[in-house]
CSV table of C-alpha atoms and ligand atoms in Angstrom, one decimal:
chain,number,residue,atom,x,y,z
A,1,MET,CA,-0.1,0.2,-0.2
A,2,LYS,CA,1.5,3.3,-1.0
A,3,GLU,CA,1.8,6.2,1.4
A,4,ASN,CA,-0.6,8.2,-0.1
A,5,ASP,CA,-3.1,5.4,0.3
A,6,ILE,CA,-2.4,5.3,4.1
A,7,ARG,CA,-2.7,9.0,4.3
A,8,PHE,CA,-6.3,9.3,2.3
A,9,ILE,CA,-7.5,6.2,4.5
A,10,LYS,CA,-6.2,7.6,7.7
A,11,LEU,CA,-8.3,11.3,6.8
A,12,LEU,CA,-11.6,9.0,5.7
A,13,ILE,CA,-11.1,7.3,9.1
A,14,LEU,CA,-10.8,10.9,10.6
A,15,VAL,CA,-13.6,12.3,9.1
A,16,ASN,CA,-15.6,9.8,9.3
A,17,GLY,CA,-15.2,8.9,13.1
A,18,ALA,CA,-15.7,12.7,13.8
A,19,VAL,CA,-19.4,12.5,11.8
A,20,PRO,CA,-21.7,11.4,14.8
A,21,LEU,CA,-20.1,13.9,16.8
A,22,ALA,CA,-21.1,16.4,14.5
A,23,LEU,CA,-24.6,14.9,13.9
A,24,LEU,CA,-24.8,15.4,17.5
A,25,VAL,CA,-24.1,18.8,17.7
A,26,TRP,CA,-26.4,19.7,15.1
A,27,ASP,CA,-29.1,18.0,16.2
A,28,GLN,CA,-28.8,19.1,19.8
A,29,SER,CA,-28.5,22.6,18.3
A,30,HIS,CA,-31.8,22.5,16.3
A,31,ASN,CA,-33.8,20.7,19.0
A,32,LYS,CA,-33.9,17.4,17.3
A,33,LEU,CA,-32.6,15.1,20.1
A,34,GLY,CA,-36.0,13.8,20.8
A,35,ALA,CA,-38.0,13.5,24.3
A,36,ASN,CA,-34.6,13.2,26.2
A,37,PRO,CA,-31.9,14.6,24.6
A,38,GLN,CA,-29.4,14.0,27.7
A,39,ASN,CA,-30.0,10.2,27.6
A,40,PHE,CA,-29.8,10.3,24.0
A,41,LEU,CA,-26.6,11.8,24.1
A,42,ILE,CA,-25.5,9.4,26.6
A,43,LEU,CA,-26.4,6.1,25.0
A,44,THR,CA,-25.2,7.7,21.5
A,45,THR,CA,-21.9,8.3,22.8
A,46,GLY,CA,-22.0,5.1,24.9
A,47,MET,CA,-22.7,2.9,21.7
A,48,MET,CA,-19.5,5.2,19.8
A,49,THR,CA,-17.2,4.0,22.2
A,50,LEU,CA,-18.0,0.1,22.2
A,51,ILE,CA,-18.3,0.4,18.7
A,52,PHE,CA,-15.0,2.1,18.2
A,53,LEU,CA,-13.1,-0.3,20.9
A,54,THR,CA,-14.3,-3.3,19.2
A,55,LEU,CA,-13.2,-1.7,15.7
A,56,THR,CA,-9.6,-1.4,17.3
A,57,MET,CA,-9.8,-4.7,19.0
A,58,ALA,CA,-10.4,-6.1,15.2
A,59,VAL,CA,-7.4,-4.7,13.7
A,60,THR,CA,-4.7,-7.3,14.7
A,61,PRO,CA,-7.0,-10.6,13.7
A,62,MET,CA,-8.0,-9.0,10.5
A,63,ARG,CA,-4.1,-8.1,9.5
A,64,LYS,CA,-3.4,-11.5,10.6
A,65,ILE,CA,-6.1,-13.6,8.5
A,66,THR,CA,-5.5,-11.3,5.5
A,67,GLY,CA,-2.1,-10.8,5.6
A,68,LEU,CA,-2.6,-6.9,5.0
A,69,ASN,CA,0.3,-5.3,7.2
A,70,TRP,CA,-0.5,-1.9,6.7
A,71,LEU,CA,-4.1,-2.1,8.5
A,72,ILE,CA,-1.7,-1.7,11.7
A,73,GLN,CA,-1.9,1.9,10.9
A,74,PHE,CA,-4.7,3.0,11.6
A,75,ARG,CA,-5.3,1.4,15.2
A,76,ARG,CA,-3.8,4.1,16.9
A,77,MET,CA,-6.7,6.5,15.3
A,78,LEU,CA,-9.6,4.0,16.0
A,79,GLY,CA,-8.6,3.5,19.6
A,80,LEU,CA,-8.2,7.1,20.5
A,81,TYR,CA,-11.7,7.9,18.7
A,82,ALA,CA,-12.7,5.1,21.3
A,83,PHE,CA,-10.9,7.1,24.1
A,84,PHE,CA,-12.8,10.5,22.8
A,85,TYR,CA,-16.0,8.9,22.6
A,86,GLY,CA,-15.6,7.8,25.9
A,87,CYS,CA,-14.5,10.7,27.6
A,88,LEU,CA,-17.3,12.3,26.1
A,89,HIS,CA,-19.9,9.8,27.1
A,90,PHE,CA,-18.7,10.2,30.6
A,91,LEU,CA,-18.7,13.8,30.8
A,92,CYS,CA,-22.1,14.0,29.4
A,93,PHE,CA,-23.3,11.9,31.9
A,94,PHE,CA,-21.3,13.5,34.5
A,95,SER,CA,-22.6,16.9,33.6
A,96,LEU,CA,-26.2,16.3,32.3
A,97,ASP,CA,-27.1,13.8,34.6
A,98,ARG,CA,-25.1,14.2,37.8
A,99,ALA,CA,-24.5,18.3,37.5
A,100,PHE,CA,-21.1,17.9,37.7
A,101,SER,CA,-20.8,16.4,41.4
A,102,VAL,CA,-18.6,14.5,42.0
A,103,ALA,CA,-20.6,13.3,45.3
A,104,SER,CA,-23.3,12.2,43.1
A,105,THR,CA,-21.7,10.8,40.4
A,106,LEU,CA,-19.7,8.5,43.2
A,107,THR,CA,-23.2,7.9,45.1
A,108,GLU,CA,-24.6,7.0,41.7
A,109,MET,CA,-21.9,4.2,41.3
A,110,LEU,CA,-22.4,2.3,43.8
A,111,LYS,CA,-26.3,2.5,43.6
A,112,ARG,CA,-26.1,0.9,40.0
A,113,LYS,CA,-23.2,-1.0,39.7
A,114,TYR,CA,-22.7,-1.3,36.0
A,115,LEU,CA,-21.1,2.6,36.4
A,116,ILE,CA,-18.3,1.2,38.1
A,117,LEU,CA,-17.7,-1.4,35.3
A,118,GLY,CA,-18.1,1.4,32.5
A,119,SER,CA,-15.4,3.5,34.7
A,120,THR,CA,-13.3,0.4,34.9
A,121,ALA,CA,-13.3,0.1,31.2
A,122,LEU,CA,-12.4,4.7,31.0
A,123,ILE,CA,-9.7,3.9,33.3
A,124,ALA,CA,-8.2,1.2,31.6
A,125,MET,CA,-7.9,3.5,28.6
A,126,ILE,CA,-6.5,6.2,30.0
A,127,PRO,CA,-2.7,4.5,30.1
A,128,LEU,CA,-3.5,3.3,26.4
A,129,ALA,CA,-4.3,6.6,25.0
A,130,VAL,CA,-1.4,8.5,27.2
A,131,THR,CA,1.1,6.1,25.5
A,132,SER,CA,0.2,5.9,22.0
A,133,THR,CA,2.8,8.6,20.6
A,134,ASN,CA,5.2,7.3,18.5
A,135,GLY,CA,7.7,8.9,21.0
A,136,MET,CA,6.1,6.8,24.3
A,137,ILE,CA,6.3,3.5,22.3
A,138,LYS,CA,10.1,4.3,22.1
A,139,ARG,CA,10.5,5.4,25.7
A,140,LEU,CA,8.6,2.3,27.2
A,141,GLY,CA,10.0,-0.1,24.0
A,142,GLY,CA,8.3,-2.5,22.2
A,143,LYS,CA,7.8,-5.2,24.7
A,144,ARG,CA,6.5,-3.0,27.7
A,145,TRP,CA,4.3,-1.1,25.6
A,146,ARG,CA,2.8,-4.2,24.1
A,147,ALA,CA,2.2,-5.8,27.8
A,148,LEU,CA,0.4,-2.4,29.0
A,149,HIS,CA,-1.6,-2.5,25.9
A,150,ARG,CA,-3.5,-5.3,26.9
A,151,LEU,CA,-5.0,-3.1,29.1
A,152,ALA,CA,-7.1,-2.9,26.0
A,153,TYR,CA,-9.1,-6.7,26.3
A,154,VAL,CA,-9.8,-5.4,29.9
A,155,ALA,CA,-11.2,-1.8,28.6
A,156,ALA,CA,-13.1,-3.8,26.1
A,157,ILE,CA,-14.9,-6.5,28.3
A,158,ALA,CA,-15.5,-4.1,31.4
A,159,GLY,CA,-17.6,-2.2,28.2
A,160,VAL,CA,-19.2,-4.8,27.1
A,161,ILE,CA,-20.6,-5.7,30.4
A,162,HIS,CA,-21.1,-2.4,31.3
A,163,PHE,CA,-23.3,-2.5,28.3
A,164,TYR,CA,-25.1,-5.4,29.5
A,165,MET,CA,-26.2,-4.7,32.9
A,166,GLN,CA,-27.5,-1.3,31.7
A,167,VAL,CA,-29.6,-2.9,29.1
A,168,LYS,CA,-33.4,-2.9,30.3
A,169,ALA,CA,-35.4,-5.8,28.8
A,170,ASP,CA,-33.6,-6.7,25.3
A,171,VAL,CA,-30.0,-8.1,25.9
A,172,ARG,CA,-29.4,-8.9,21.8
A,173,LEU,CA,-27.4,-6.0,21.0
A,174,PRO,CA,-25.1,-6.4,23.9
A,175,LEU,CA,-25.1,-10.6,23.6
A,176,VAL,CA,-23.9,-9.9,20.0
A,177,PHE,CA,-21.0,-7.5,21.1
A,178,ALA,CA,-20.2,-10.0,23.4
A,179,ALA,CA,-20.0,-12.7,20.8
A,180,VAL,CA,-17.9,-10.8,18.6
A,181,LEU,CA,-15.4,-9.6,21.6
A,182,ALA,CA,-15.2,-13.3,22.3
A,183,ILE,CA,-14.5,-14.6,18.7
A,184,LEU,CA,-11.4,-11.6,18.8
A,185,LEU,CA,-9.9,-12.5,21.8
A,186,GLY,CA,-10.4,-16.1,21.0
A,187,TYR,CA,-8.4,-15.7,18.2
A,188,ARG,CA,-5.5,-14.2,20.0
A,189,LEU,CA,-5.4,-16.7,22.8
A,190,VAL,CA,-5.5,-19.8,19.8
A,191,ASN,CA,-2.6,-17.9,18.0
A,192,TYR,CA,-0.6,-17.1,21.4
A,193,TRP,CA,-1.0,-20.9,22.3
A,194,ARG,CA,0.3,-21.6,18.8
A,195,GLN,CA,3.2,-19.6,19.2
A,196,ARG,CA,4.5,-20.9,22.0
A,197,LYS,CA,7.6,-22.1,21.1
A,198,PRO,CA,7.9,-25.9,22.9
A,199,VAL,CA,10.7,-26.3,25.4
A,200,PRO,CA,13.6,-28.6,24.2
A,201,ALA,CA,13.5,-32.0,25.8
A,202,ALA,CA,17.3,-31.3,26.7
A,203,ALA,CA,16.4,-28.3,28.5
A,204,LEU,CA,14.0,-30.4,30.8
A,205,LYS,CA,16.4,-33.1,31.9
A,206,PRO,CA,18.1,-32.9,35.6
A,207,LYS,CA,21.6,-31.9,35.1
A,208,SER,CA,22.9,-35.1,36.3
A,209,GLU,CA,21.4,-36.7,32.6
A,210,ALA,CA,22.7,-34.1,30.7
B,301,HEM,C1,-15.3,2.3,27.5
B,301,HEM,C2,-16.3,3.1,28.3
B,301,HEM,C3,-17.5,2.7,28.6
B,301,HEM,C4,-18.2,1.9,27.4
B,301,HEM,C5,-17.6,1.0,26.1
B,301,HEM,C6,-19.5,2.6,27.6
B,301,HEM,C7,-20.6,2.2,26.5
B,301,HEM,C8,-21.8,2.2,26.9
B,301,HEM,C9,-23.0,1.7,26.1
B,301,HEM,C10,-22.7,0.9,24.7
B,301,HEM,C11,-23.8,2.3,26.7
B,301,HEM,C12,-25.6,1.8,26.1
B,301,HEM,C13,-26.2,2.5,24.7
B,301,HEM,C14,-27.3,2.3,24.1
B,301,HEM,O1,-28.0,1.6,25.0
B,301,HEM,O2,-27.7,2.7,23.0
B,301,HEM,C15,-24.1,2.4,27.8
B,301,HEM,C16,-24.9,3.3,28.7
B,301,HEM,C17,-24.5,4.1,29.3
B,301,HEM,N1,-23.2,4.2,30.0
B,301,HEM,FE1,-21.4,3.9,29.2
B,301,HEM,N2,-19.8,2.9,28.6
B,301,HEM,C18,-18.1,3.3,29.2
B,301,HEM,C19,-17.9,4.2,30.2
B,301,HEM,C20,-18.8,4.7,30.7
B,301,HEM,C21,-18.5,5.8,32.1
B,301,HEM,C22,-17.5,5.9,32.9
B,301,HEM,C23,-20.2,6.1,32.7
B,301,HEM,C24,-20.2,6.7,34.0
B,301,HEM,C25,-19.5,6.8,35.2
B,301,HEM,C26,-21.0,5.3,31.6
B,301,HEM,C27,-22.5,5.7,31.9
B,301,HEM,C28,-23.3,5.2,31.5
B,301,HEM,C29,-24.7,5.9,31.5
B,301,HEM,C30,-25.5,6.1,32.4
B,301,HEM,C31,-25.1,4.6,30.2
B,301,HEM,C32,-27.1,4.9,30.3
B,301,HEM,C33,-27.4,4.3,31.1
B,301,HEM,C34,-29.5,4.0,31.0
B,301,HEM,O3,-29.8,5.0,30.4
B,301,HEM,O4,-29.9,3.3,31.6
B,301,HEM,N3,-20.4,4.9,30.9
B,301,HEM,N4,-22.5,2.9,27.7
């Protein structure tokens, strides 16, 4: 894939990722967010967070299955969009639902346990966003960076459980997200087991026998 094509796709992702936000701002300014605008804002930003998180998790399996290594170039942007919508989601809840009250937010968390899982997911994403720059990758070193970025699994699992727990009746959509995530994580697990090198037989023998 040519450098220009990569740049063009990045621009496409950048523009398309901003479309939900632009639509929300437009609808909000024209009073078109329905009967309960604050709930609409919270739900839509929550959904965008989960969609971008799932897309981010899909990049590596897609790259490995198709052999299209350039796909990796879009993972950071997708992950940052997930974090961006996650922050917006929390901000909508904190401002519109809790009137910027930390005490009321914490009390609500104790009452509605799914908020604790949502917060776990968002907090897990902070180190990922902070260390997403090339400079931080270099500073941490590839091995430590990859280990830290396993937090993405925590964020995705907690995010899906958060979604499942807050749904009132129809759990089909959370279950679809759970199934997709299970496939994506299952693929990684199988790959990990396959790549683990078998310990050489000689290394297992007691020293006296060697
Ligand atoms: C990575 C982090 C998070 C993800 C992926 C996420 C995802 C979601 C999703 C998918 C929904 C349901 C959307 C729908 O039904 O259309 C939702 C709802 C909600 N989330 Fe989150 N969320 C996250 C973090 C948080 C945090 C940190 C808070 C607040 C502390 C929060 C508060 C809420 C609330 C209040 C609702 C609406 C519940 C209702 O109206 O019954 N979320 N979230």
